[in-house]
Short mmCIF file of C-alpha atoms and ligand atoms in Angstrom, two decimals:
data_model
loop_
_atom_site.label_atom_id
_atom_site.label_comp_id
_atom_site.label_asym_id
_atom_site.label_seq_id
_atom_site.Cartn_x
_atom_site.Cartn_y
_atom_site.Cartn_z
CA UNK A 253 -34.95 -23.81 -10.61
CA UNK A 254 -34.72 -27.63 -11.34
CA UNK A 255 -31.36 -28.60 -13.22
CA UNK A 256 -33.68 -30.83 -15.11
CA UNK A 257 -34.44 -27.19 -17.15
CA UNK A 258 -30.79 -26.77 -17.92
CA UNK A 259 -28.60 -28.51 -20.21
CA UNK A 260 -24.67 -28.56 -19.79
CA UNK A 261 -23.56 -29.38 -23.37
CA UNK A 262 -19.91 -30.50 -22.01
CA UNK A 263 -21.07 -32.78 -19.43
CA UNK A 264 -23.86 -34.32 -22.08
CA UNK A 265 -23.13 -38.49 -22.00
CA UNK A 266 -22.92 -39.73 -25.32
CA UNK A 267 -26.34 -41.25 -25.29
CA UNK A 268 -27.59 -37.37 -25.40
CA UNK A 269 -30.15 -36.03 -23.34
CA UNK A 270 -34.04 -36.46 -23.33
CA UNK A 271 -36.86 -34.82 -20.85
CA UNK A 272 -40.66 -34.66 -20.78
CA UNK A 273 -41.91 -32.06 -18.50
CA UNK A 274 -44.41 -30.30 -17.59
CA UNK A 275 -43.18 -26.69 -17.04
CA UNK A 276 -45.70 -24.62 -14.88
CA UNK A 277 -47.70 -20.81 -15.94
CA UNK A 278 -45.87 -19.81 -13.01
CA UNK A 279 -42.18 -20.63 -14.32
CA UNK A 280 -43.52 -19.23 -17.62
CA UNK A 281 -44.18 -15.90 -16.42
CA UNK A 282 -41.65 -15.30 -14.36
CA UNK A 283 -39.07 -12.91 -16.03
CA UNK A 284 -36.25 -14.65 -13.66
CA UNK A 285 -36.55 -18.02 -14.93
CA UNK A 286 -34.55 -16.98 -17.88
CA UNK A 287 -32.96 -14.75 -20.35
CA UNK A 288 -35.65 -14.48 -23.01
CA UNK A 289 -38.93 -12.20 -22.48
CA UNK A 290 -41.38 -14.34 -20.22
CA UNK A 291 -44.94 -14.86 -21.09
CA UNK A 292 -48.26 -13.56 -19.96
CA UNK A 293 -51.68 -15.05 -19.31
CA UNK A 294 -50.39 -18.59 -19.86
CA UNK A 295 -53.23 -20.61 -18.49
CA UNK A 296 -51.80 -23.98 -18.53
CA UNK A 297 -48.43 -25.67 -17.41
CA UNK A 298 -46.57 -26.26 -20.20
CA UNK A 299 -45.92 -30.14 -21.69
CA UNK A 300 -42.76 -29.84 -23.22
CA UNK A 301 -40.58 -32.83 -24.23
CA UNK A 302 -37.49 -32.95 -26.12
CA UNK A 303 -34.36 -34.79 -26.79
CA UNK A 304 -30.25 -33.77 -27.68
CA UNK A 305 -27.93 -35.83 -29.68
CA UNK A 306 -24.78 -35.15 -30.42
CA UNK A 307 -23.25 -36.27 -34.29
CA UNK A 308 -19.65 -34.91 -35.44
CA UNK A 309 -19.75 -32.19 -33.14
CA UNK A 310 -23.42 -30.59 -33.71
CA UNK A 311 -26.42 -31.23 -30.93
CA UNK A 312 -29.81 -31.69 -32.26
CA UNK A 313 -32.68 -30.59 -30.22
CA UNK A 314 -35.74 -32.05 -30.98
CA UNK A 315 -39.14 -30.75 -29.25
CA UNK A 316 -42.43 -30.79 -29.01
CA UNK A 317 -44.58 -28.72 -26.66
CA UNK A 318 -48.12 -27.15 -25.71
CA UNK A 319 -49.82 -24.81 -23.64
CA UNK A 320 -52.59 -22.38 -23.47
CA UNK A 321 -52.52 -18.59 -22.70
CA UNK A 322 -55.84 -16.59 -21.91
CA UNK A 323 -56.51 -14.10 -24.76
CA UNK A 324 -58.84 -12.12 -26.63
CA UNK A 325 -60.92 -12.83 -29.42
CA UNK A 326 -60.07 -10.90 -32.21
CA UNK A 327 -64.05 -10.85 -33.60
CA UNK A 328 -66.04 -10.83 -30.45
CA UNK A 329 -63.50 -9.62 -27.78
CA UNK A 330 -64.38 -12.28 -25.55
CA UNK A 331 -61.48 -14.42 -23.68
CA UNK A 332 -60.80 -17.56 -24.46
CA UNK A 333 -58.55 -20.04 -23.78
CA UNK A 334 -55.82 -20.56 -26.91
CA UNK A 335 -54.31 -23.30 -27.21
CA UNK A 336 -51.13 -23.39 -29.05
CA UNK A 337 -48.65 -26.06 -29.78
CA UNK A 338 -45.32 -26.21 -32.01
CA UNK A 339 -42.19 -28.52 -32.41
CA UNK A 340 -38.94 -27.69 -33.26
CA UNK A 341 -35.70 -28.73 -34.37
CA UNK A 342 -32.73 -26.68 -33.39
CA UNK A 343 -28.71 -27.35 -34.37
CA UNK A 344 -25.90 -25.77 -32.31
CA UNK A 345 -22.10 -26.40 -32.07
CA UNK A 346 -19.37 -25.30 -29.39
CA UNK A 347 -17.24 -24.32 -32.05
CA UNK A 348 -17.28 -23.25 -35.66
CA UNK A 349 -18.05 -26.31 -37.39
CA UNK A 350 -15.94 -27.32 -40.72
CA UNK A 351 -16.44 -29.53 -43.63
CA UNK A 352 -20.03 -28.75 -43.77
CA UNK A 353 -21.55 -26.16 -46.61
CA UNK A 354 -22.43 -22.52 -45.86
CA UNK A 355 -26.25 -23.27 -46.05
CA UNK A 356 -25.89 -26.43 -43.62
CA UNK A 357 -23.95 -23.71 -41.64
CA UNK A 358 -26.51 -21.28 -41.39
CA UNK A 359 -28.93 -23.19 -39.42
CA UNK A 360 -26.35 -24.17 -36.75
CA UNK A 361 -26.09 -21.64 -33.69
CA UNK A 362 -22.48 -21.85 -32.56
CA UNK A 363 -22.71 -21.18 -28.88
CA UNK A 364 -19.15 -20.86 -25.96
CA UNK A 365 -18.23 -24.13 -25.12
CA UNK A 366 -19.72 -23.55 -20.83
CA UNK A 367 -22.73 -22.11 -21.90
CA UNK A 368 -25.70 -23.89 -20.43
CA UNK A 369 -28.84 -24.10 -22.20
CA UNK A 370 -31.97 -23.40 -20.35
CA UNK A 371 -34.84 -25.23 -21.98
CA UNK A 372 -37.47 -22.78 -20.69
CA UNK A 373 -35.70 -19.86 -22.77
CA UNK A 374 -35.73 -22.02 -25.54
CA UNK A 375 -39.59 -22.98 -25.20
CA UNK A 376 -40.69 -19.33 -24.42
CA UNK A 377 -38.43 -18.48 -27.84
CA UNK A 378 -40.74 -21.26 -29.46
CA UNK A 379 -43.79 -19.83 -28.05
CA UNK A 380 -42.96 -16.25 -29.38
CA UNK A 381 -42.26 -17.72 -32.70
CA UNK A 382 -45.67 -19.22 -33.03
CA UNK A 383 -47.61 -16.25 -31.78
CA UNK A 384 -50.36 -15.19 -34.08
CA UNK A 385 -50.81 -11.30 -32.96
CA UNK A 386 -54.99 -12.06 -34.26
CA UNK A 387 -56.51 -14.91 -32.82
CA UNK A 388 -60.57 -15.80 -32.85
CA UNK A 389 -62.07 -18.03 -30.19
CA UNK A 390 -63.32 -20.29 -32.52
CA UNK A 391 -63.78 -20.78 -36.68
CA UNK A 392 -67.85 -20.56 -36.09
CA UNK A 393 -67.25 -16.94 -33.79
CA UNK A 394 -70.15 -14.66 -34.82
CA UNK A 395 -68.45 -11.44 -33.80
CA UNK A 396 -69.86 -8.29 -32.82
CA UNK A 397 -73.13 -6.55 -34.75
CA UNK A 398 -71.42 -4.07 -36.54
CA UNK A 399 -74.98 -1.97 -35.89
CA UNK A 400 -75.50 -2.57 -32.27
CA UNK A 401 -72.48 -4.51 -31.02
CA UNK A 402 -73.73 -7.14 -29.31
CA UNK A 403 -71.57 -10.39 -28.94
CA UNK A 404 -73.63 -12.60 -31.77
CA UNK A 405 -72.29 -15.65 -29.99
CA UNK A 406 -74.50 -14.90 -26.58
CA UNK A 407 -77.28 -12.24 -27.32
CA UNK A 408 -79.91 -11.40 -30.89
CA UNK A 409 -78.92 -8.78 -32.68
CA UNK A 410 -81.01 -5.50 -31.74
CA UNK A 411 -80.92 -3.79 -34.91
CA UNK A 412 -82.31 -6.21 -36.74
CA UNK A 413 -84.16 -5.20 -39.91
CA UNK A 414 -82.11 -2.01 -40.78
CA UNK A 415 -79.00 -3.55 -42.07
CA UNK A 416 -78.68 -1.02 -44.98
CA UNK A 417 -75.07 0.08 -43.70
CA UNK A 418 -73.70 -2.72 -42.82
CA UNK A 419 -70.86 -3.20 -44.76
CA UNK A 420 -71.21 -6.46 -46.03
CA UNK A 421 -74.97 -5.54 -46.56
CA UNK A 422 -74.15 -5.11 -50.79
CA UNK A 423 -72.73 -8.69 -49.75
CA UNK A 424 -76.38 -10.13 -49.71
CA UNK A 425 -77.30 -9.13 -53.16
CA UNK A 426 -74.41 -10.30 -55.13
CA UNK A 427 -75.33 -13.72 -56.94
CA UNK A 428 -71.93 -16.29 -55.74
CA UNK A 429 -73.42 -19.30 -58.17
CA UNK A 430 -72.72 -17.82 -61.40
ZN1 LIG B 218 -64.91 -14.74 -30.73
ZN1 LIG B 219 -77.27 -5.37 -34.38
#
Protein backbone atom coordinates (compact mmCIF):
# COMPACT_ATOMS: atom_id res chain seq x y z
CA UNK A 1 0.00 0.00 0.00
CA UNK A 2 0.91 3.75 -0.54
CA UNK A 3 3.28 5.15 2.33
CA UNK A 4 1.06 8.13 1.98
CA UNK A 5 -1.43 5.72 4.43
CA UNK A 6 1.29 5.38 6.99
CA UNK A 7 2.68 7.74 9.35
CA UNK A 8 6.27 7.31 10.94
CA UNK A 9 5.93 9.44 14.11
CA UNK A 10 9.97 9.63 14.46
CA UNK A 11 10.66 10.72 11.06
CA UNK A 12 7.53 13.42 11.32
CA UNK A 13 9.30 17.12 10.27
CA UNK A 14 8.40 19.60 12.65
CA UNK A 15 5.86 21.23 10.43
CA UNK A 16 3.70 17.84 11.17
CA UNK A 17 2.00 15.97 8.67
CA UNK A 18 -1.25 16.66 6.60
CA UNK A 19 -3.07 14.36 3.74
CA UNK A 20 -6.37 14.48 1.86
CA UNK A 21 -7.18 11.27 0.24
CA UNK A 22 -9.42 9.49 -1.16
CA UNK A 23 -9.09 5.89 0.18
CA UNK A 24 -10.90 3.31 -2.14
CA UNK A 25 -14.09 0.44 -1.04
CA UNK A 26 -11.53 -1.81 -2.17
CA UNK A 27 -8.68 -0.80 0.45
CA UNK A 28 -11.60 -0.62 2.90
CA UNK A 29 -12.54 -4.08 2.68
CA UNK A 30 -9.64 -5.67 2.47
CA UNK A 31 -8.76 -7.35 5.87
CA UNK A 32 -4.84 -6.96 4.78
CA UNK A 33 -4.75 -3.35 4.57
CA UNK A 34 -4.55 -3.24 8.27
CA UNK A 35 -4.81 -4.37 11.77
CA UNK A 36 -8.34 -3.31 12.68
CA UNK A 37 -11.56 -5.35 11.37
CA UNK A 38 -12.15 -4.15 7.64
CA UNK A 39 -15.47 -3.05 6.41
CA UNK A 40 -18.21 -4.44 4.28
CA UNK A 41 -20.49 -3.10 1.58
CA UNK A 42 -18.67 0.25 1.51
CA UNK A 43 -20.01 1.73 -1.65
CA UNK A 44 -17.90 4.70 -2.00
CA UNK A 45 -14.05 5.52 -1.79
CA UNK A 46 -13.47 7.06 1.19
CA UNK A 47 -12.52 11.15 1.46
CA UNK A 48 -10.51 11.27 4.35
CA UNK A 49 -8.25 14.23 5.27
CA UNK A 50 -6.35 14.88 8.28
CA UNK A 51 -3.43 16.59 9.78
CA UNK A 52 -0.53 15.72 12.85
CA UNK A 53 1.18 18.24 14.95
CA UNK A 54 3.41 17.68 17.32
CA UNK A 55 3.39 20.17 20.84
CA UNK A 56 5.66 19.15 23.99
CA UNK A 57 5.83 15.74 22.97
CA UNK A 58 1.99 14.80 22.13
CA UNK A 59 0.74 14.46 18.20
CA UNK A 60 -2.64 15.69 17.44
CA UNK A 61 -4.55 14.06 14.73
CA UNK A 62 -7.13 15.93 13.36
CA UNK A 63 -9.69 14.31 10.71
CA UNK A 64 -12.43 14.50 8.87
CA UNK A 65 -13.84 11.80 6.59
CA UNK A 66 -16.92 10.26 4.58
CA UNK A 67 -18.14 7.41 2.83
CA UNK A 68 -21.11 5.35 2.11
CA UNK A 69 -21.72 1.58 2.75
CA UNK A 70 -24.79 -0.31 1.11
CA UNK A 71 -27.24 -1.34 3.90
CA UNK A 72 -30.58 -2.19 4.89
CA UNK A 73 -33.38 -0.24 5.88
CA UNK A 74 -34.33 -0.90 9.18
CA UNK A 75 -38.38 -0.08 8.34
CA UNK A 76 -38.77 -1.23 4.83
CA UNK A 77 -35.77 -3.63 4.33
CA UNK A 78 -34.87 -2.06 1.23
CA UNK A 79 -31.00 -1.11 0.46
CA UNK A 80 -29.91 2.01 0.41
CA UNK A 81 -27.01 3.80 0.17
CA UNK A 82 -25.84 5.36 3.88
CA UNK A 83 -23.94 7.85 3.98
CA UNK A 84 -21.94 8.45 7.01
CA UNK A 85 -19.39 10.98 7.95
CA UNK A 86 -17.42 11.78 11.35
CA UNK A 87 -14.26 13.81 12.47
CA UNK A 88 -12.03 13.16 15.03
CA UNK A 89 -9.41 14.31 17.19
CA UNK A 90 -6.98 11.83 18.53
CA UNK A 91 -3.74 12.52 21.10
CA UNK A 92 -0.85 10.03 21.33
CA UNK A 93 2.72 10.21 22.82
CA UNK A 94 5.92 7.90 22.36
CA UNK A 95 6.38 7.95 25.87
CA UNK A 96 4.53 8.46 29.12
CA UNK A 97 3.94 12.01 29.14
CA UNK A 98 4.62 14.14 32.54
CA UNK A 99 3.54 17.39 33.92
CA UNK A 100 0.16 17.01 32.52
CA UNK A 101 -3.05 15.94 34.89
CA UNK A 102 -4.46 12.40 35.03
CA UNK A 103 -7.64 13.44 33.06
CA UNK A 104 -5.46 15.29 30.25
CA UNK A 105 -3.67 11.86 30.49
CA UNK A 106 -6.42 9.74 29.81
CA UNK A 107 -7.17 10.84 26.41
CA UNK A 108 -3.55 10.44 25.22
CA UNK A 109 -2.69 6.86 23.70
CA UNK A 110 0.97 6.31 24.50
CA UNK A 111 2.16 4.20 21.64
CA UNK A 112 6.39 2.44 21.14
CA UNK A 113 8.41 4.99 19.86
CA UNK A 114 8.79 2.81 15.85
CA UNK A 115 5.34 2.18 15.70
CA UNK A 116 3.87 3.41 12.46
CA UNK A 117 0.45 4.57 12.27
CA UNK A 118 -1.66 3.41 9.46
CA UNK A 119 -4.35 5.97 8.76
CA UNK A 120 -6.73 3.41 7.22
CA UNK A 121 -6.85 1.48 10.71
CA UNK A 122 -7.48 4.59 12.24
CA UNK A 123 -10.42 5.61 9.74
CA UNK A 124 -12.01 2.06 9.74
CA UNK A 125 -11.73 2.53 13.90
CA UNK A 126 -13.68 5.89 13.16
CA UNK A 127 -16.10 4.25 10.98
CA UNK A 128 -16.90 1.47 13.62
CA UNK A 129 -17.31 4.13 16.17
CA UNK A 130 -20.01 5.89 14.27
CA UNK A 131 -21.94 2.83 13.26
CA UNK A 132 -25.58 3.02 14.10
CA UNK A 133 -26.53 -0.94 14.24
CA UNK A 134 -30.49 0.61 12.97
CA UNK A 135 -30.45 2.71 10.13
CA UNK A 136 -33.74 3.85 7.86
CA UNK A 137 -33.32 4.89 4.25
CA UNK A 138 -34.79 8.00 4.78
CA UNK A 139 -36.82 10.19 7.75
CA UNK A 140 -40.15 10.06 5.33
CA UNK A 141 -39.62 5.78 4.94
CA UNK A 142 -43.17 4.35 5.08
CA UNK A 143 -42.12 0.88 6.15
CA UNK A 144 -43.76 -2.28 5.68
CA UNK A 145 -47.87 -2.81 6.18
CA UNK A 146 -47.80 -4.45 9.27
CA UNK A 147 -51.17 -6.36 7.67
CA UNK A 148 -49.92 -7.27 4.30
CA UNK A 149 -46.27 -6.25 4.16
CA UNK A 150 -45.93 -4.47 1.31
CA UNK A 151 -43.04 -1.83 1.02
CA UNK A 152 -45.44 1.49 1.56
CA UNK A 153 -42.71 3.42 -0.19
CA UNK A 154 -43.37 1.51 -3.80
CA UNK A 155 -46.80 -0.39 -3.72
CA UNK A 156 -50.82 0.52 -1.86
CA UNK A 157 -51.42 -1.20 0.92
CA UNK A 158 -53.69 -4.41 0.19
CA UNK A 159 -55.41 -4.66 3.35
CA UNK A 160 -56.76 -1.60 3.35
CA UNK A 161 -59.97 -1.07 5.32
CA UNK A 162 -59.41 -3.76 8.08
CA UNK A 163 -56.86 -2.07 10.15
CA UNK A 164 -58.48 -3.20 13.48
CA UNK A 165 -55.11 -4.99 14.59
CA UNK A 166 -52.81 -2.92 13.65
CA UNK A 167 -51.05 -1.90 16.46
CA UNK A 168 -51.02 1.61 16.26
CA UNK A 169 -54.74 1.28 15.12
CA UNK A 170 -55.94 2.57 19.08
CA UNK A 171 -53.32 5.28 17.78
CA UNK A 172 -56.08 6.85 15.47
CA UNK A 173 -58.61 7.43 18.13
CA UNK A 174 -56.63 9.08 20.76
CA UNK A 175 -57.29 13.01 20.66
CA UNK A 176 -53.16 14.59 20.54
CA UNK A 177 -54.68 18.44 20.78
CA UNK A 178 -55.84 18.37 24.21
ZN1 LIG B 1 -36.88 2.34 4.35
ZN1 LIG C 1 -51.61 -3.72 4.22
Amino acid sequence: MSHKMYVNFQELSAAGKSWEMDVSAAVLMDAEAGCVNALENVCSDAHWKGEIQRQYGIYTLRGEWSLSVLRQCDRCTGEFEWHVKGDCKRLYALEEPVDIDEEERADIEVLSPNVVLNLVDVLREEVWLAWKPCVICKDSCQGLCQGCGVNLNQDICQCKGDQRDHPFAALAKMKFDA
